XYZ file of C-alpha atoms in Angstrom:
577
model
C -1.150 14.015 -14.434
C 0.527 12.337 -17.141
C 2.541 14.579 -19.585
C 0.599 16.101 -22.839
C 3.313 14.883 -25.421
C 2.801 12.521 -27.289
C 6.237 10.051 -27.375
C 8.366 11.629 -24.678
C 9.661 10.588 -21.961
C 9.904 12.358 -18.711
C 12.377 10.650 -15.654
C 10.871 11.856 -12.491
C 10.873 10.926 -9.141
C 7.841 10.611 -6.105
C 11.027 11.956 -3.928
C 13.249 14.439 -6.382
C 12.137 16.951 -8.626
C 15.432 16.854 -10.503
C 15.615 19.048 -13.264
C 17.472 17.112 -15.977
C 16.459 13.990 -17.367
C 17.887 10.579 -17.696
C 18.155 9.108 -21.317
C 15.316 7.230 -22.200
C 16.664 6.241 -25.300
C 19.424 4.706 -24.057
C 17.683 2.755 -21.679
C 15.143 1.577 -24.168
C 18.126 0.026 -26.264
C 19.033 -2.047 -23.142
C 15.315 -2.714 -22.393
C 14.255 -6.501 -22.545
C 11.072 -8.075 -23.047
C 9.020 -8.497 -19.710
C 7.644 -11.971 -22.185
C 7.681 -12.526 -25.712
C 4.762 -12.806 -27.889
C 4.724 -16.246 -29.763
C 2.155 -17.406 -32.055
C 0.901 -20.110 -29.433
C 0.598 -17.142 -27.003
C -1.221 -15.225 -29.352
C -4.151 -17.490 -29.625
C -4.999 -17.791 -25.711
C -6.724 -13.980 -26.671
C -7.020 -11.896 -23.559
C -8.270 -14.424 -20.940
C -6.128 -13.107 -18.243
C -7.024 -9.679 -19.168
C -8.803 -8.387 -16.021
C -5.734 -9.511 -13.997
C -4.494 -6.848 -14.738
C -5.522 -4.846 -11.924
C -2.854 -5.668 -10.133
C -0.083 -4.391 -12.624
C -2.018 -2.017 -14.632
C -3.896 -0.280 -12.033
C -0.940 2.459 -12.160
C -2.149 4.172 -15.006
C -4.707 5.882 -12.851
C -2.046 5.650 -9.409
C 0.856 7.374 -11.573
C -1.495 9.942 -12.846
C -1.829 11.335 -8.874
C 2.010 10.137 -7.247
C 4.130 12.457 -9.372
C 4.565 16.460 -9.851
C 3.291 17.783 -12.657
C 4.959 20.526 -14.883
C 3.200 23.480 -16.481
C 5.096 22.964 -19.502
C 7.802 21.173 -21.701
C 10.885 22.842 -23.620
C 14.284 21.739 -25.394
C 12.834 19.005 -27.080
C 15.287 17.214 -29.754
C 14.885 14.077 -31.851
C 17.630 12.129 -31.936
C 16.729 10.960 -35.360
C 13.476 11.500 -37.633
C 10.940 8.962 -36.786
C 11.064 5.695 -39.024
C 6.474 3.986 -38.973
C 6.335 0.288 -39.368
C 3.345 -0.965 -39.871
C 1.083 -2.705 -37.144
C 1.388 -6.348 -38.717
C 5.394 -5.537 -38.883
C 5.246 -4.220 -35.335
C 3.890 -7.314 -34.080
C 5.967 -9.628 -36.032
C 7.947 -11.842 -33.650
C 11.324 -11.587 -35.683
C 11.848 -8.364 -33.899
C 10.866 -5.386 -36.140
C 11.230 -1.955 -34.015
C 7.985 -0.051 -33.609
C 8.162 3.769 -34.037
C 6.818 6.135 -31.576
C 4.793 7.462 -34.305
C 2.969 4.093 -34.913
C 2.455 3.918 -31.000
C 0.712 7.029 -31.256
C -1.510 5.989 -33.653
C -3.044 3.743 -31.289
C -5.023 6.330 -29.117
C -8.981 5.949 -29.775
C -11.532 3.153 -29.039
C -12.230 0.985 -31.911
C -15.937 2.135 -31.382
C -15.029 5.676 -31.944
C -13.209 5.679 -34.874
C -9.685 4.457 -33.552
C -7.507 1.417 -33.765
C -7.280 0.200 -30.205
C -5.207 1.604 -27.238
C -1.602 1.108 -27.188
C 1.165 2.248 -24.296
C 4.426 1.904 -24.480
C 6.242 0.528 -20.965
C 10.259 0.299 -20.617
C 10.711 0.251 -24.486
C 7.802 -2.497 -24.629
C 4.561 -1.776 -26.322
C 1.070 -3.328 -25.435
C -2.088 -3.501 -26.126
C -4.178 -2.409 -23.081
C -7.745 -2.097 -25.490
C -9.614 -4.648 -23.968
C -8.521 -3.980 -20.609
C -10.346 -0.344 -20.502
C -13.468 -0.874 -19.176
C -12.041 -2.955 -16.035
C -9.389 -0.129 -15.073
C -10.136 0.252 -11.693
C -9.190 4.125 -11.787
C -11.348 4.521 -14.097
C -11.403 4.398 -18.347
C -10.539 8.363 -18.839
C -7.018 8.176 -17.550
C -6.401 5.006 -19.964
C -8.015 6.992 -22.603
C -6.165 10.003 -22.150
C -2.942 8.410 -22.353
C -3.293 6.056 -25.403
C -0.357 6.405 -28.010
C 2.387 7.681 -25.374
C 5.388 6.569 -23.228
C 3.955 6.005 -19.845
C 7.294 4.412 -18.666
C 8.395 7.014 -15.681
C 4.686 7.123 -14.687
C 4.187 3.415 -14.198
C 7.445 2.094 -13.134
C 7.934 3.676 -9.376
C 5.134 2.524 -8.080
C 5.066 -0.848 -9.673
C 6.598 -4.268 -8.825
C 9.189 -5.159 -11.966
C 6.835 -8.726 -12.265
C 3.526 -6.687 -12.702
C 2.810 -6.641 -16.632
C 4.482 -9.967 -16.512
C 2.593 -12.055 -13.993
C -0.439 -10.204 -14.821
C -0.861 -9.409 -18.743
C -1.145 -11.967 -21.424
C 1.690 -12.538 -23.597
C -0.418 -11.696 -26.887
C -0.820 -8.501 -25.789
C 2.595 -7.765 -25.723
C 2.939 -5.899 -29.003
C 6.542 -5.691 -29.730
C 9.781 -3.208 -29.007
C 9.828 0.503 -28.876
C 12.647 1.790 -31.944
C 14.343 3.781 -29.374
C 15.600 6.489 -32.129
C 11.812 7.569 -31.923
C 12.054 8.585 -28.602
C 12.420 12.013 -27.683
C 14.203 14.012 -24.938
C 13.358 16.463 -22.945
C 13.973 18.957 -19.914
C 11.188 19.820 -17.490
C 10.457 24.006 -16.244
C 12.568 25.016 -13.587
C 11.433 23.704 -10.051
C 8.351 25.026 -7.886
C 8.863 26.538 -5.267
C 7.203 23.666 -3.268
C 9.520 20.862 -5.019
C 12.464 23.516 -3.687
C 11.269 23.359 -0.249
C 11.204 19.415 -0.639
C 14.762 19.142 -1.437
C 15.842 21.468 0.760
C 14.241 19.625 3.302
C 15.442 16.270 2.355
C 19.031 17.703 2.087
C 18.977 19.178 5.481
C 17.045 16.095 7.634
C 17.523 16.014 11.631
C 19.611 13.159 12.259
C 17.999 9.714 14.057
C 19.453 10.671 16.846
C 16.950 13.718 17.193
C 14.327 11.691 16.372
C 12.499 11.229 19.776
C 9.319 10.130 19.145
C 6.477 8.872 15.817
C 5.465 11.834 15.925
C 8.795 13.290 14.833
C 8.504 11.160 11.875
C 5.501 12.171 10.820
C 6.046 16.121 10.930
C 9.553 14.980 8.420
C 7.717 12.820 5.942
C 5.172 16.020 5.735
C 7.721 18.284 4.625
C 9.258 15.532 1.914
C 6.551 14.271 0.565
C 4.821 15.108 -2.724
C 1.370 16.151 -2.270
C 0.323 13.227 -3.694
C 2.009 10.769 -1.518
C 1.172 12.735 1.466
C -2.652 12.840 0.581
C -2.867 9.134 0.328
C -0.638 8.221 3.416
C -2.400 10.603 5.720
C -5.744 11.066 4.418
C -8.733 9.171 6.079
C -12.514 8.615 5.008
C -14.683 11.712 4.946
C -14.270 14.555 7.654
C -11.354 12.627 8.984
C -13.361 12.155 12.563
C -12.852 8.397 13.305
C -9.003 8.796 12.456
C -8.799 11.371 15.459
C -10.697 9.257 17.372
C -8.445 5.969 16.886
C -5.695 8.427 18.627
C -8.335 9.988 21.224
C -9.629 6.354 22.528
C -5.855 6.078 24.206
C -6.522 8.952 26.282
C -9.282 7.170 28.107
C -7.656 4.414 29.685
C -5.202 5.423 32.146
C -2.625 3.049 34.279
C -2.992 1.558 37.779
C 1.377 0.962 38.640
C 2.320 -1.016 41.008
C 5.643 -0.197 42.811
C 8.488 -1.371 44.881
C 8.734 -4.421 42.752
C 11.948 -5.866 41.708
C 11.957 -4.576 37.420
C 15.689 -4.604 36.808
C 15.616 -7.176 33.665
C 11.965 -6.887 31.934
C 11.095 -9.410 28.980
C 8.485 -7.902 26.025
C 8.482 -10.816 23.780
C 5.440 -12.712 22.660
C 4.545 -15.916 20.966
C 2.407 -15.162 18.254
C 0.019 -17.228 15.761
C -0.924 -20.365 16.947
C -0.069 -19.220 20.555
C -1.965 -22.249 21.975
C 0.522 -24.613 20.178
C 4.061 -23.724 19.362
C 3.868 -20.622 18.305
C 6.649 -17.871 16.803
C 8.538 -15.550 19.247
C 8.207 -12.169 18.653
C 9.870 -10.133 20.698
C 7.471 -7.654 21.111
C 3.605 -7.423 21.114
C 3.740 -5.031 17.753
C 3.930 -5.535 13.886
C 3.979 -3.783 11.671
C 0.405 -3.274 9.252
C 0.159 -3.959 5.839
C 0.701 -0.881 4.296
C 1.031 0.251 0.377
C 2.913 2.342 -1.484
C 6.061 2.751 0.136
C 7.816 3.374 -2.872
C 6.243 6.827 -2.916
C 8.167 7.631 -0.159
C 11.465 5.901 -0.775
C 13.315 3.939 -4.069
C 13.291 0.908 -1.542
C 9.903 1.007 -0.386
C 9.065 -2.272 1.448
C 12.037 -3.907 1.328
C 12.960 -0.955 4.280
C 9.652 -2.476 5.980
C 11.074 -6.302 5.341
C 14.471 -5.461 6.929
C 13.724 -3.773 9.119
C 11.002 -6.250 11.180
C 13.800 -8.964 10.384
C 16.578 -7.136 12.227
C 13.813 -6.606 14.964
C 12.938 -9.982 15.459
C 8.810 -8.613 14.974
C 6.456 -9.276 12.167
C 5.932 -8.071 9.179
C 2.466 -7.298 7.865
C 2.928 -7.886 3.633
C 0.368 -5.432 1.655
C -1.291 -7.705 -0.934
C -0.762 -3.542 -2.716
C 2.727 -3.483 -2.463
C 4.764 -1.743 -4.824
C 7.876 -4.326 -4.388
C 7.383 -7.466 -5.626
C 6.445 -10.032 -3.401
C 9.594 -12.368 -4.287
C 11.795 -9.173 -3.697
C 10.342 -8.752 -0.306
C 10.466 -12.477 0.770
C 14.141 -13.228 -0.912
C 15.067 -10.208 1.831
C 13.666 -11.917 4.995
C 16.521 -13.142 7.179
C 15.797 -17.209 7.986
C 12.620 -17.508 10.184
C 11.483 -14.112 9.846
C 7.831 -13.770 10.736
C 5.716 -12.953 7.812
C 1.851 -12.324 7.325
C 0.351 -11.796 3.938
C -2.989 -9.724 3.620
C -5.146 -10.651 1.088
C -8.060 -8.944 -0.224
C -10.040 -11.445 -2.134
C -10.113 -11.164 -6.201
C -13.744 -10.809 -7.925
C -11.598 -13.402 -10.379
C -11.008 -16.325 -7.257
C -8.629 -18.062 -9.638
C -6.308 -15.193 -8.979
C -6.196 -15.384 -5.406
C -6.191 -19.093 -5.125
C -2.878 -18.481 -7.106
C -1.294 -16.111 -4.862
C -2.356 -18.277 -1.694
C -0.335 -21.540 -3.197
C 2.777 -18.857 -3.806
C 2.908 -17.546 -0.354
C 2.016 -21.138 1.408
C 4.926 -22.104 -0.964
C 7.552 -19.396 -0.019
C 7.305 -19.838 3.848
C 4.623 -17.101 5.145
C 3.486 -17.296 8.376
C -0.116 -16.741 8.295
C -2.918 -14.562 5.909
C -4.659 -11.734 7.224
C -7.879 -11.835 5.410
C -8.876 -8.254 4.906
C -12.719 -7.726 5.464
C -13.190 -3.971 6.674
C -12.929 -2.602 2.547
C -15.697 -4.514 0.465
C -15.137 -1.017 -1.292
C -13.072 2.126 -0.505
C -14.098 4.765 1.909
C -14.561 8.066 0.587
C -10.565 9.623 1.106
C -11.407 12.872 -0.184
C -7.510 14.117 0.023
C -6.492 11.263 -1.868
C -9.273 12.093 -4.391
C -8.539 15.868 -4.684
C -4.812 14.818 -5.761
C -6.779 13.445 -8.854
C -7.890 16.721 -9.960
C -9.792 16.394 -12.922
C -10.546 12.350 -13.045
C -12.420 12.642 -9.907
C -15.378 14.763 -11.935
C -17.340 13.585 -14.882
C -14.255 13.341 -17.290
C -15.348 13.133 -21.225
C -14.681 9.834 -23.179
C -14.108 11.504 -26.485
C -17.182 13.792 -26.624
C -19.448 11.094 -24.646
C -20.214 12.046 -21.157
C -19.130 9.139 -18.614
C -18.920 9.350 -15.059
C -15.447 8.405 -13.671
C -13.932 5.682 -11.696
C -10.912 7.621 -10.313
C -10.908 8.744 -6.477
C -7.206 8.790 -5.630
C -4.730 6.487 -5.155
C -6.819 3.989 -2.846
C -9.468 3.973 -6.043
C -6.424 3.116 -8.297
C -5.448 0.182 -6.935
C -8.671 -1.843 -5.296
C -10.812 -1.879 -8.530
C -10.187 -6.176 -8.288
C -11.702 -6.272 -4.936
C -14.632 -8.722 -4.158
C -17.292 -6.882 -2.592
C -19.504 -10.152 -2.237
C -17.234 -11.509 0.453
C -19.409 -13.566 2.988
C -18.417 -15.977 5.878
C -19.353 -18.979 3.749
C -15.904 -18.137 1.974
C -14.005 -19.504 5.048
C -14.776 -22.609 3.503
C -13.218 -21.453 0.421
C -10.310 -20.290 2.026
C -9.848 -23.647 4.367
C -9.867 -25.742 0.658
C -7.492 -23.514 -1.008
C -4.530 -23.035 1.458
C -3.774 -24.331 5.208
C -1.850 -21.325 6.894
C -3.714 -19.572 9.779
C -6.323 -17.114 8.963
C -6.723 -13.808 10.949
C -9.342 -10.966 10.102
C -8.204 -8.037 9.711
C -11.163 -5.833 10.318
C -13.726 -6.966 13.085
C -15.403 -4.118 14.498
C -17.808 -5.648 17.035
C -18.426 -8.247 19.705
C -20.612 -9.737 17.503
C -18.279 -10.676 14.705
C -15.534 -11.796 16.835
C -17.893 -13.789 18.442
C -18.614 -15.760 14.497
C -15.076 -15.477 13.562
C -15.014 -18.385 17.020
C -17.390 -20.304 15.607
C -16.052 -20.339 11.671
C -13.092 -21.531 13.893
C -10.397 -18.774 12.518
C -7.058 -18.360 14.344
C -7.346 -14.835 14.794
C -8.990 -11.603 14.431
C -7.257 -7.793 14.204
C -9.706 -4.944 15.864
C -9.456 -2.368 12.855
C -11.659 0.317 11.190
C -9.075 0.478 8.292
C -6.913 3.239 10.283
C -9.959 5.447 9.821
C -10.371 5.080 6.014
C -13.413 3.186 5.263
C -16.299 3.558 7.252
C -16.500 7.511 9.304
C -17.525 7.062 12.420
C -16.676 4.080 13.031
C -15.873 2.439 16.210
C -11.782 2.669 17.779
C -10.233 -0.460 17.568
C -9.760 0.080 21.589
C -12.980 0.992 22.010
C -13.701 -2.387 20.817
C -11.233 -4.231 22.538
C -12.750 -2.570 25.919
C -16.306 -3.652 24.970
C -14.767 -7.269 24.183
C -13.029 -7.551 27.632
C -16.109 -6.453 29.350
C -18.732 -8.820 27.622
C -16.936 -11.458 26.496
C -13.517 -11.620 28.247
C -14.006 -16.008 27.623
C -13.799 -15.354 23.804
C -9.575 -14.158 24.670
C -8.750 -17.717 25.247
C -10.553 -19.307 22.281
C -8.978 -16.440 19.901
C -5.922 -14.533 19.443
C -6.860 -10.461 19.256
C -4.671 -8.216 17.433
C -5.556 -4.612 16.813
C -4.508 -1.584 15.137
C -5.171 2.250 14.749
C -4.552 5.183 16.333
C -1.119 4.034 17.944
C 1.695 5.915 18.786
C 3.515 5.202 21.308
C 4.797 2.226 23.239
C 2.148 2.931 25.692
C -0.613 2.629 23.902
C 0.777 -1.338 22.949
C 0.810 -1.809 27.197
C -2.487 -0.479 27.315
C -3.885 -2.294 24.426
C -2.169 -5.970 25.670
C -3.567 -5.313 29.246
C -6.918 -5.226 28.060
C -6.275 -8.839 26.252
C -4.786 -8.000 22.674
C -1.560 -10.342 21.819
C -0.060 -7.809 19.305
C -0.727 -4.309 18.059
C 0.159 -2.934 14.776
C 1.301 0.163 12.696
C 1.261 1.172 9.503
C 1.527 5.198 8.985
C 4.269 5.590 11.030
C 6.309 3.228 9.422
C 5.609 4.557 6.225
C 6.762 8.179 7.410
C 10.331 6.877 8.955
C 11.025 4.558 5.798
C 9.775 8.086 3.686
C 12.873 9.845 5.284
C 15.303 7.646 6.212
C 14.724 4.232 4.367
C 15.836 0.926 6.453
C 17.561 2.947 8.880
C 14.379 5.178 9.746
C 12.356 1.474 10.592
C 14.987 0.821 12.677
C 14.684 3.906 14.474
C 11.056 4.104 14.866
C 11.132 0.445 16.458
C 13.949 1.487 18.736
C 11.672 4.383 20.186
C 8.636 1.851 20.974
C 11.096 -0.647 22.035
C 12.268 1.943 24.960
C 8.768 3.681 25.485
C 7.439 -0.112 26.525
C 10.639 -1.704 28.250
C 10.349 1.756 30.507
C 6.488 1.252 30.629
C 6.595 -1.926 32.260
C 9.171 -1.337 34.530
C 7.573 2.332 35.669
C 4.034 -0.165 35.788
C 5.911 -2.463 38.078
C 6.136 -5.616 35.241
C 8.638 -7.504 33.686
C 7.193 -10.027 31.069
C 4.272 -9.519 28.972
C 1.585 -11.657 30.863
C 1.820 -9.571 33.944
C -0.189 -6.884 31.625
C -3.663 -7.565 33.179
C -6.923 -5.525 33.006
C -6.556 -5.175 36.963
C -3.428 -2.612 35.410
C -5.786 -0.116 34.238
C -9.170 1.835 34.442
C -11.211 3.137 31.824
C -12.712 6.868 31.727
C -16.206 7.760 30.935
C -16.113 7.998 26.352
C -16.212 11.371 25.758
C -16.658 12.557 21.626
C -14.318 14.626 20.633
C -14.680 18.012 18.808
C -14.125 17.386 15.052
C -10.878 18.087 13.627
C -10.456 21.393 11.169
C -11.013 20.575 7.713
C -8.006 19.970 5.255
C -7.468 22.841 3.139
């Protein structure tokens, strides 16, 4: 929850709970403009304004990623606070705006108030109009008028967002950083205590056996917050278990006394018919937000790690490093796919398909399983009071908010239909994969709209509950429509944890498998270093595999490898607390 003062500012951390705090002052002086506002600028209004959902989302997103304190003390003013008025604090000769004027900005025209205002990195803008398309919902917006929302926004937020997103006239002017005040947080909980101790005393890589291990670390780092939205799944949680439970039906037919001295896992991937890009191994890793709420580095761990790897990257279009940041990190022909998930405003997405056909990625992986967000009730209880009927100044409204996931897919196109292939093929030539297929039936129209690919995914169990494994489907593919495997490349995700469930999944016909949870937990822990790690473990779990299966290359992998027991349904797992 954001802080109750009004023009404070609190430096905290999604990792650290430390108890002093930096000098926002100081960094204010240094701040620069993210743009300036001209008079030519001013007069293009707010046409851009509901881009903002992909920098401005945060507002609701930082309200449920950091700890909050019960309380503030040892404030001090550096120096009384000077008001300007609001046609001097938008003057572009560079008047400083006080903290007090900011502040002043806090209520709905419509109620009685002159606009909303926030003040981000010693910048102040104008986020009135902007409101009522917050995809986390108005309250938080409205609850946070007239303050500082700097160390809420900025962790979780590429440094381009407000730039590439908000138009210049709504950048109001500079922050007069003798306005700003200074204070301590209370004394640590006792669960940010446990945090740090944990985080000071980590296992080293070396005990590090399995994802697993990496899961039960990032657990015991984590905030609350972060944990609830990197774990949590839709509903009761069932078809999560059940991604992991669908490996436990197919079981391995090994051949033996076969010469397996030297095996070979890599793959060519995305446009296999043709050319195609060497991978080498059948895995990648998912598109996956948020990283920074596990680690200062977030993605860019993700980015260098794959590229040291030689195995693809999956980009989140939700990423919380900018997409320049991650591609300027790639070592030369690194395999990169970008997922999109389709604006309501096309113009926007058009936009970011030219960038990325521009900067050298490999393919998009068209998103289709999350026309809206499944119901992550973990995620949504870290929301606390946004998730109920909030109050908009005395008027009842019904809120937005549901988490972190809520936060940051308001822009989402829910009228997404296979006509927009065309769309897509005008707009930008890479190869288009899928992500979400979830029967015979659609992979069987994703041949005939003539797609490169499709990925088997329910959304790692967090939109639809009860929803079919990505294996499961994969097993009812082979067995109805094993031609389809030759006209298509099949990747698939969920539920996967070790380097024998990727020999499983690729004897039954899939090209590459991905991950996305896991990767988040090492990265939470152990940054670059912990990606490394994790892809080390499956790297050994499927060279010894193959060679225990009697294989050495990929394409040896055949259904004829395995059998398939009778689906059972698995007892429901015990309800989060």
């Amino acid at each position: 929850m954001f802080r109750s003062a009004v023009h404070s500012t609190v430096r905290t951390s999604p990792i650290h709970s430390p108890l002093l705090l930096r000098n926002s002052a100081q960094r204010s002086l240094r701040a620069r403009p993210l743009f300036t506002s001209t008079a030519s600028s001013a007069k293009k209004g707010s046409k851009n304004i509901t881009g903002l959902i992909a920098g401005l989302s945060g507002l609701a997103l930082l309200a449920s990623v950091l700890p909050t304190r019960k309380s503030v003390h040892n404030e001090a003013v550096r120096s009384p606070p000077s008001k300007v008025s609001p046609s001097a604090a938008a003057d572009p000769e560079g008047k400083l705006i006080s903290m007090d004027t900011v502040a002043e900005y806090n209520r709905l025209p419509s109620d009685g108030g002159k606009g909303l205002w926030v003040a981000i990195k010693g910048q102040v803008y104008d986020v009135t109009e902007f409101v009522d398309d917050h995809p986390g919902g108005r309250n938080i917006i409205l609850k946070n008028a007239g303050k500082d929302v700097t160390e809420l926004y900025e962790p979780i937020h590429p440094p381009n967002a407000l730039q590439d997103n908000l138009d210049p006239s709504k950048h109001i002017g500079q922050v007069d950083p003798a306005t700003i005040q200074i204070r301590q947080a209370d004394e640590e909980t006792e669960k940010d205590r446990k945090r740090r101790i944990a985080r000071e005393n980590l296992p080293s890589l070396g005990s590090v056996l399995n994802l697993d291990d990496f899961e039960r670390i990032a657990e015991s780092i984590l905030t609350d917050q972060a944990w609830a939205y990197y774990s949590s799944a839709a509903d009761d949680e069932v078809t999560k278990a059940q991604n992991r439970a669908a490996f436990q039906r197919i079981v391995f037919r090994p051949r033996i006394l076969r010469a397996i001295g030297d095996v070979d896992s890599s793959v060519k991937l995305i446009n296999s018919k043709g050319n195609g890009y060497t991978s080498s191994l059948p895995l990648y890793i998912s598109p996956a937000a948020m990283a920074k709420l596990g680690h200062p580095d977030g993605e860019l761990n993700l980015t260098r790690g794959a590229g040291k790897a030689d195995i693809i990257q999956g980009i989140s279009a939700n990423a919380s490093v900018g997409l320049d940041d991650m591609l300027d990190n790639r070592k030369p022909g690194q395999l990169i796919i970008y997922q999109l998930y389709v604006n309501k405003d096309r113009a926007a997405s058009e936009r970011i398909l030219k960038k990325v056909e521009e900067r050298g990625v490999n393919a998009i992986m068209l998103t289709v399983d999350a026309p809206v967000m499944g119901k992550r009730e973990r995620d949504m209880r870290t929301k606390g009071e946004e998730v109920e009927l909030g109050v908009d100044h005395g008027k009842d409204v019904k809120a937005k908010g549901g988490g972190v996931a809520q936060a940051i897919s308001g822009y989402i196109d829910p009228n997404l239909t296979w006509d927009d292939i065309r769309w897509f093929r005008k707009t930008c030539k890479l190869p288009l994969y899928l992500k979400g297929i979830q029967s015979v039936e659609d992979v069987e129209l994703a041949v005939k709209h003539g797609v490169e690919g499709v990925v088997l995914s329910n959304h790692g169990g967090r939109s639809l509950e009860y929803s079919p494994a990505a294996l499961d489907v994969l097993v009812e593919l082979r067995q109805k429509r094993p031609d389809l495997f030759d006209k298509i490349e099949v990747f698939m995700d969920g539920g996967v944890r070790r380097g024998t469930d990727v020999l499983k999944a690729v004897a039954l016909g899939a090209k590459a498998v991905g991950l996305g949870r896991p990767f988040l937990y090492a990265q939470s822990g152990y940054g670059e270093a912990g990606v490394t790690r994790a892809i080390q473990i499956l790297e050994d779990e499927i060279h010894r595999g193959m060679r225990l299966l009697g294989v050495t290359s990929v394409d040896q992998l055949t259904p004829e490898m395995i059998d398939i027991l009778p689906r059972q349904f698995f007892p429901m797992p015990p309800k989060a607390d």
